[in-house]
Amino acid sequence: MTDNLIERDKVDALKRYINTSRRMVITCHISPDGDAMGSSLALCRILRNAGKEVKVITPDTPPKYLMFLPGAEHIVVYSRFENFANKLLAETDLIFCLDYNDPKRVDLVSPGLLASPAPKVMIDHHLYPDTFPDLVISHPEVSSTSALIYKVISAVGMQRFIDFEAATAIYTGMMTDTGNFSYNSNDPSLYRIIARLLEKGIDKDWIYKKVYFNNSINRLRLNGYAMSQKLEHFAEHKAALITLTRKELNEYHYQKGDTEDLVNRPLTCPDIVYSIFLREETDYIKVSTRSKGSFPVNKMCSEYFNGGGHLNAAGGEFYGTLDEAVARLHEAMPEFDHYLPE
Ligand code: 5GP
Ligand code: MN
């Protein structure tokens, strides 16, 4: 149970930082997902309700399906407004680092972030937090940074600033990082939080539809094609692989996010323990992995694909051709056989 988990000294330190700061910047990881966006926009809203001047910076453009989140239209996208974003980072009183554990995850934002004289507060749930922030509130046992934001805000006594908009953003992150409460979702405190968010008026059914009913015909067809033509099964390794080339993506008019759920699908087979998706980008191969039980895809990604992540959901980047990435995977699979269940 993770009801009162934030250490007292960290709560006090965070209160001091908030009380002594007027301008604040919130950063989250590249290719922001529901949790990165949800936690950032919730914290932004809460701090603004408390009278602070707050800006959210994302490294790149957030996906369209998350633009319904309150405040999303005011996000400063670093890749589009680099100078403005760097000025914000340089002149702010406090920087929050949400839903990432390493400056590499904010990509081009990282030089301006690290150079800023402002104190930095990390609030995150990934393993192995980096030591660059002045205050690290890291709880990998919490299933989303958004749930952690709720707990942190409660701990510092700012719960009254959580309004309908902030509650909507928090719920979105909690929902997306648990696959609509289908994994990492047995902690009873999650449901106590949800009860509070419902009391703030959130419409969880509406949020579900906003996030998950966002298919396009092209996306449906691309996913159908990947599933019927591009799924490889390695029965001896209890693994599944899907690859998509640039050419194939272009044929289906690929838009960012169109392959989001693809890697999860093979895990619906009882005999598949882990799943890998390789997508050809212009200058590298994006690796996305998912697993069940104690099979550590984060270890596979960090050792073979310049990445990392969670035990059951990880990713990385491979610099080479798609065929070379597949060859790399063939090297990795036998090395990980001993993690397979009996
Ligand atoms: P996804 O497959 O959805 O892109 O990523 C799943 C998880 O893997 C993310 O939440 C993140 O924790 C991690 N991840 C994805 N890509 C990378 C990467 O390039 N480097 C690292 N260190 N982690 C990644
Ligand atoms: Mn997260």
Coordinates of C-alpha atoms and ligand atoms in Angstrom, one line a residue:
M1 CA 0.0 0.0 0.0
T2 CA 1.4 3.4 -0.9
D3 CA -0.8 5.9 0.9
N4 CA 1.7 7.9 2.9
L5 CA 4.9 7.1 1.2
I6 CA 6.8 10.4 0.7
E7 CA 9.5 10.9 3.3
R8 CA 9.0 13.7 5.7
D9 CA 12.2 15.5 4.8
K10 CA 11.4 15.5 1.1
V11 CA 7.9 16.8 1.8
D12 CA 9.5 19.7 3.8
A13 CA 12.1 20.4 1.1
L14 CA 9.5 20.5 -1.6
K15 CA 7.3 22.8 0.5
R16 CA 10.2 25.2 0.9
Y17 CA 11.0 25.1 -2.9
I18 CA 7.4 25.9 -3.8
N19 CA 6.9 28.6 -1.1
T20 CA 10.1 30.4 -2.2
S21 CA 9.4 30.2 -5.9
R22 CA 7.1 32.3 -8.1
R23 CA 8.0 31.1 -11.6
M24 CA 8.1 27.4 -12.3
V25 CA 8.8 25.3 -15.4
I26 CA 7.6 21.7 -15.7
T27 CA 9.5 19.3 -18.1
C28 CA 8.6 15.8 -19.2
H29 CA 10.1 13.2 -21.5
I30 CA 10.3 13.2 -25.3
S31 CA 7.3 11.6 -27.1
P32 CA 5.1 12.4 -24.1
D33 CA 2.5 9.8 -23.2
G34 CA -0.6 10.0 -21.2
D35 CA 1.3 9.9 -17.9
A36 CA 4.0 12.5 -18.9
M37 CA 1.3 14.9 -20.2
G38 CA -1.2 14.1 -17.4
S39 CA 1.3 14.6 -14.6
S40 CA 2.7 17.7 -16.1
L41 CA -0.6 19.4 -16.9
A42 CA -2.0 18.4 -13.5
L43 CA 0.9 19.9 -11.6
C44 CA 0.8 23.0 -13.8
R45 CA -2.9 23.5 -13.1
I46 CA -2.5 22.9 -9.4
L47 CA 0.5 25.3 -9.0
R48 CA -1.3 28.0 -11.1
N49 CA -4.4 27.6 -8.8
A50 CA -2.0 28.3 -6.0
G51 CA -1.0 31.5 -7.7
K52 CA 2.3 30.5 -9.3
E53 CA 3.5 31.4 -12.8
V54 CA 3.9 28.0 -14.5
K55 CA 4.9 26.8 -18.0
V56 CA 5.1 23.2 -19.3
I57 CA 7.9 22.4 -21.8
T58 CA 7.7 19.2 -23.8
P59 CA 10.7 18.2 -26.0
D60 CA 8.6 17.5 -29.1
T61 CA 5.0 17.9 -30.2
P62 CA 2.5 16.0 -28.0
P63 CA 0.3 13.5 -29.8
K64 CA -3.1 14.8 -31.0
Y65 CA -5.1 12.3 -28.9
L66 CA -3.8 14.0 -25.7
M67 CA -4.6 17.5 -26.8
F68 CA -8.0 17.3 -25.0
L69 CA -6.1 17.6 -21.7
P70 CA -6.8 20.9 -19.9
G71 CA -3.9 23.3 -20.7
A72 CA -2.4 21.2 -23.5
E73 CA -2.8 24.1 -25.9
H74 CA -0.4 26.3 -23.8
I75 CA 2.4 23.8 -23.8
V76 CA 5.8 25.2 -25.0
V77 CA 7.1 22.7 -27.5
Y78 CA 10.9 22.9 -27.4
S79 CA 11.5 21.7 -30.9
R80 CA 9.3 24.6 -32.2
F81 CA 10.2 27.4 -29.7
E82 CA 13.8 26.6 -28.7
N83 CA 14.9 30.1 -27.8
F84 CA 11.8 30.9 -25.7
A85 CA 12.0 27.5 -24.0
N86 CA 15.7 28.1 -23.1
K87 CA 14.9 31.5 -21.8
L88 CA 12.1 30.1 -19.6
L89 CA 14.5 27.4 -18.2
A90 CA 17.3 30.0 -17.6
E91 CA 15.0 32.5 -15.8
T92 CA 12.7 30.3 -13.8
D93 CA 12.9 29.9 -10.0
L94 CA 12.2 26.1 -10.0
I95 CA 12.2 23.3 -12.5
F96 CA 10.1 20.1 -12.2
C97 CA 11.3 16.9 -14.0
L98 CA 8.3 14.6 -14.3
D99 CA 8.0 11.0 -15.5
Y100 CA 11.7 10.7 -16.4
N101 CA 14.8 9.5 -14.6
D102 CA 17.6 10.7 -16.8
P103 CA 18.3 14.0 -18.6
K104 CA 18.8 12.0 -21.9
R105 CA 15.0 11.4 -21.9
V106 CA 14.3 15.1 -22.5
D107 CA 16.6 15.1 -25.6
L108 CA 17.5 18.6 -26.8
V109 CA 15.9 20.2 -23.7
S110 CA 18.7 18.7 -21.5
P111 CA 21.5 21.3 -22.1
G112 CA 19.2 24.2 -21.1
L113 CA 17.8 22.2 -18.2
L114 CA 21.1 21.2 -16.8
A115 CA 22.6 24.7 -17.3
S116 CA 19.7 26.5 -15.5
P117 CA 20.6 27.8 -12.0
A118 CA 17.1 27.0 -10.8
P119 CA 16.8 24.1 -8.3
K120 CA 15.4 20.9 -9.9
V121 CA 12.8 18.6 -8.5
M122 CA 12.3 15.1 -10.0
I123 CA 9.0 13.4 -9.4
D124 CA 9.1 10.0 -11.2
H125 CA 8.5 6.3 -11.0
H126 CA 11.2 4.9 -13.2
L127 CA 14.0 2.8 -11.7
Y128 CA 17.5 4.2 -11.1
P129 CA 16.9 8.0 -10.9
D130 CA 19.8 10.1 -12.0
T131 CA 21.5 12.4 -9.4
F132 CA 21.2 15.7 -11.3
P133 CA 18.2 17.0 -9.5
D134 CA 18.4 18.8 -6.1
L135 CA 15.4 16.9 -4.8
V136 CA 14.5 13.4 -6.1
I137 CA 11.1 12.0 -5.3
S138 CA 11.3 8.6 -7.0
H139 CA 8.8 5.8 -6.4
P140 CA 9.0 2.9 -8.9
E141 CA 6.4 1.1 -6.8
V142 CA 3.8 3.7 -7.9
S143 CA 2.3 2.8 -11.2
S144 CA 2.2 6.3 -12.7
T145 CA 3.8 9.6 -12.1
S146 CA 0.3 11.1 -12.2
A147 CA -0.8 9.0 -9.1
L148 CA 2.5 10.1 -7.5
I149 CA 1.7 13.8 -8.2
Y150 CA -1.6 13.3 -6.3
K151 CA 0.2 11.8 -3.4
V152 CA 2.9 14.5 -3.4
I153 CA 0.4 17.3 -3.6
S154 CA -1.6 15.8 -0.8
A155 CA 1.6 15.4 1.3
V156 CA 2.5 19.1 0.9
G157 CA -1.1 20.1 1.9
M158 CA -2.1 21.5 -1.5
Q159 CA -5.0 19.1 -2.2
R160 CA -7.5 22.0 -2.3
F161 CA -5.9 23.2 -5.5
I162 CA -6.8 20.0 -7.3
D163 CA -9.8 21.1 -9.4
F164 CA -11.8 19.3 -12.1
E165 CA -9.1 20.1 -14.8
A166 CA -6.2 18.8 -12.7
A167 CA -8.2 15.8 -11.7
T168 CA -8.9 15.0 -15.3
A169 CA -5.2 15.1 -16.1
I170 CA -4.2 13.0 -13.1
Y171 CA -6.8 10.3 -14.0
T172 CA -5.6 10.2 -17.6
G173 CA -2.0 9.4 -16.6
M174 CA -3.2 6.8 -14.0
M175 CA -5.3 5.1 -16.7
T176 CA -2.8 5.1 -19.5
D177 CA 0.2 3.9 -17.4
T178 CA -1.8 0.9 -16.2
G179 CA -3.4 0.0 -19.5
N180 CA -6.8 1.1 -18.1
F181 CA -6.1 -0.6 -14.8
S182 CA -5.1 -3.9 -16.3
Y183 CA -1.4 -4.1 -15.0
N184 CA 0.5 -2.5 -12.0
S185 CA -3.0 -1.8 -10.7
N186 CA -3.6 -3.7 -7.5
D187 CA -2.6 -1.0 -5.1
P188 CA -5.8 -0.1 -3.2
S189 CA -4.6 3.5 -2.8
L190 CA -5.1 4.0 -6.5
Y191 CA -8.8 3.5 -6.1
R192 CA -9.0 5.8 -3.2
I193 CA -7.4 8.5 -5.4
I194 CA -9.9 7.7 -8.2
A195 CA -12.7 8.1 -5.7
R196 CA -11.4 11.6 -4.9
L197 CA -11.0 12.5 -8.5
L198 CA -14.6 11.4 -9.2
E199 CA -15.7 13.7 -6.4
K200 CA -14.0 16.5 -8.3
G201 CA -16.4 15.7 -11.2
I202 CA -14.2 13.9 -13.6
D203 CA -15.9 11.7 -16.3
K204 CA -13.8 8.6 -16.5
D205 CA -15.9 7.1 -19.3
W206 CA -15.4 10.3 -21.4
I207 CA -11.6 10.2 -20.7
Y208 CA -11.4 6.6 -21.7
K209 CA -13.1 7.3 -25.0
K210 CA -10.9 10.4 -25.6
V211 CA -7.8 8.3 -25.2
Y212 CA -8.7 5.0 -26.7
F213 CA -11.3 5.7 -29.3
N214 CA -9.0 7.6 -31.5
N215 CA -8.4 5.2 -34.4
S216 CA -8.2 6.3 -38.0
I217 CA -9.0 4.0 -40.9
N218 CA -5.3 4.1 -41.9
R219 CA -4.3 3.1 -38.4
L220 CA -6.7 0.2 -38.3
R221 CA -5.4 -1.0 -41.6
L222 CA -1.7 -0.6 -40.6
N223 CA -2.3 -2.5 -37.4
G224 CA -4.2 -5.2 -39.4
Y225 CA -1.3 -5.5 -41.8
A226 CA 1.3 -5.7 -39.1
M227 CA -0.6 -8.4 -37.3
S228 CA -1.4 -10.5 -40.3
Q229 CA 1.8 -10.1 -42.3
K230 CA 4.6 -8.9 -40.0
L231 CA 4.2 -10.9 -36.8
E232 CA 6.9 -13.4 -36.2
H233 CA 6.7 -16.0 -33.5
F234 CA 9.8 -17.5 -31.8
A235 CA 8.2 -20.3 -29.9
E236 CA 11.4 -21.5 -28.3
H237 CA 12.0 -18.1 -26.8
K238 CA 8.3 -17.4 -26.0
A239 CA 8.7 -14.2 -28.0
A240 CA 7.0 -12.3 -30.7
L241 CA 8.4 -9.7 -33.1
I242 CA 6.8 -7.2 -35.3
T243 CA 8.8 -5.0 -37.6
L244 CA 7.7 -2.1 -39.9
T245 CA 9.8 -0.5 -42.5
R246 CA 9.5 3.2 -43.5
K247 CA 8.1 2.1 -46.8
E248 CA 5.3 0.1 -45.1
L249 CA 4.6 2.9 -42.7
N250 CA 4.3 5.4 -45.6
E251 CA 2.0 3.1 -47.5
Y252 CA -0.5 3.3 -44.6
H253 CA 0.1 7.1 -44.1
Y254 CA 1.6 6.5 -40.7
Q255 CA 1.1 9.2 -38.1
K256 CA 2.9 9.4 -34.8
G257 CA 1.1 7.2 -32.3
D258 CA -0.4 4.9 -35.0
T259 CA 1.6 1.9 -33.7
E260 CA 1.3 2.7 -30.0
D261 CA -0.6 -0.5 -29.0
L262 CA 0.9 -2.9 -31.5
V263 CA 3.6 -4.2 -29.2
N264 CA 1.1 -5.2 -26.5
R265 CA -1.1 -7.3 -28.7
P266 CA 1.1 -10.5 -28.9
L267 CA 1.0 -10.7 -25.1
T268 CA -2.6 -11.6 -25.2
C269 CA -1.4 -15.1 -26.2
P270 CA -0.8 -17.1 -23.0
D271 CA 2.4 -18.6 -24.5
I272 CA 4.1 -15.3 -25.4
V273 CA 6.2 -13.9 -22.5
Y274 CA 7.7 -10.9 -24.3
S275 CA 7.1 -8.9 -27.4
I276 CA 9.3 -6.6 -29.5
F277 CA 8.3 -4.0 -32.0
L278 CA 10.9 -2.5 -34.3
R279 CA 10.0 0.6 -36.3
E280 CA 12.2 2.1 -38.9
E281 CA 12.7 5.8 -38.4
T282 CA 14.7 8.0 -40.8
D283 CA 18.0 7.6 -38.9
Y284 CA 17.6 4.8 -36.4
I285 CA 15.3 1.9 -35.4
K286 CA 12.9 2.6 -32.6
V287 CA 12.7 -0.4 -30.2
S288 CA 9.6 -1.0 -28.1
T289 CA 9.3 -4.0 -25.8
R290 CA 6.7 -5.4 -23.4
S291 CA 6.8 -8.5 -21.1
K292 CA 4.9 -10.5 -18.5
G293 CA 5.9 -11.5 -15.0
S294 CA 9.6 -11.2 -14.1
F295 CA 11.0 -11.1 -17.7
P296 CA 13.2 -8.0 -17.7
V297 CA 12.8 -6.2 -21.1
N298 CA 14.4 -3.1 -19.6
K299 CA 17.6 -5.2 -19.2
M300 CA 17.4 -6.4 -22.8
C301 CA 16.9 -2.8 -23.9
S302 CA 19.7 -1.4 -21.9
E303 CA 22.2 -4.1 -22.9
Y304 CA 21.2 -4.4 -26.6
F305 CA 19.3 -1.4 -27.7
N306 CA 20.7 1.7 -26.0
G307 CA 17.6 2.1 -23.9
G308 CA 15.9 1.1 -20.7
G309 CA 12.6 1.5 -19.0
H310 CA 10.4 -0.6 -16.7
L311 CA 10.7 -4.4 -16.1
N312 CA 7.6 -5.0 -18.3
A313 CA 7.7 -2.0 -20.6
A314 CA 10.9 -0.7 -22.1
G315 CA 12.3 0.8 -25.2
G316 CA 15.5 2.0 -26.9
E317 CA 17.1 3.1 -30.1
F318 CA 19.2 1.0 -32.4
Y319 CA 21.6 2.8 -34.8
G320 CA 21.8 0.6 -37.9
T321 CA 19.5 -1.0 -40.4
L322 CA 16.3 -2.9 -39.5
D323 CA 17.9 -6.1 -40.5
E324 CA 20.8 -5.4 -38.2
A325 CA 18.4 -4.7 -35.4
V326 CA 16.7 -8.0 -36.0
A327 CA 20.1 -9.7 -36.0
R328 CA 20.9 -8.0 -32.6
L329 CA 17.6 -9.3 -31.3
H330 CA 18.6 -12.9 -32.4
E331 CA 21.8 -12.4 -30.3
A332 CA 19.8 -11.2 -27.3
M333 CA 17.0 -13.8 -27.2
P334 CA 19.1 -16.9 -26.2
E335 CA 20.9 -14.8 -23.6
F336 CA 17.5 -14.1 -21.9
D337 CA 16.1 -17.6 -22.1
H338 CA 16.9 -18.2 -18.4
Y339 CA 14.4 -15.5 -17.4
L340 CA 11.6 -17.4 -19.1
P341 CA 9.1 -19.1 -16.7
E342 CA 9.3 -22.9 -16.5
Ligands
5GP1 P1 7.4 2.8 -25.4 O1 7.6 1.4 -25.8 O2 6.0 3.1 -25.0 O3 8.0 3.8 -26.3 O4 8.2 2.9 -24.1 C1 7.9 2.2 -22.9 C2 8.8 2.6 -21.8 O5 10.1 2.3 -22.1 C3 8.7 4.1 -21.5 O6 7.8 4.4 -20.6 C4 10.1 4.4 -21.0 O7 10.2 4.1 -19.6 C5 11.0 3.4 -21.7 N1 11.7 3.8 -22.9 C6 11.2 3.9 -24.2 N2 12.1 4.3 -25.0 C7 13.3 4.5 -24.3 C8 14.6 4.9 -24.6 O8 14.9 5.2 -25.8 N3 15.5 5.0 -23.6 C9 15.1 4.6 -22.3 N4 16.0 4.7 -21.4 N5 13.9 4.3 -22.0 C10 13.0 4.2 -22.9
MN2 MN 4.9 7.1 -16.5

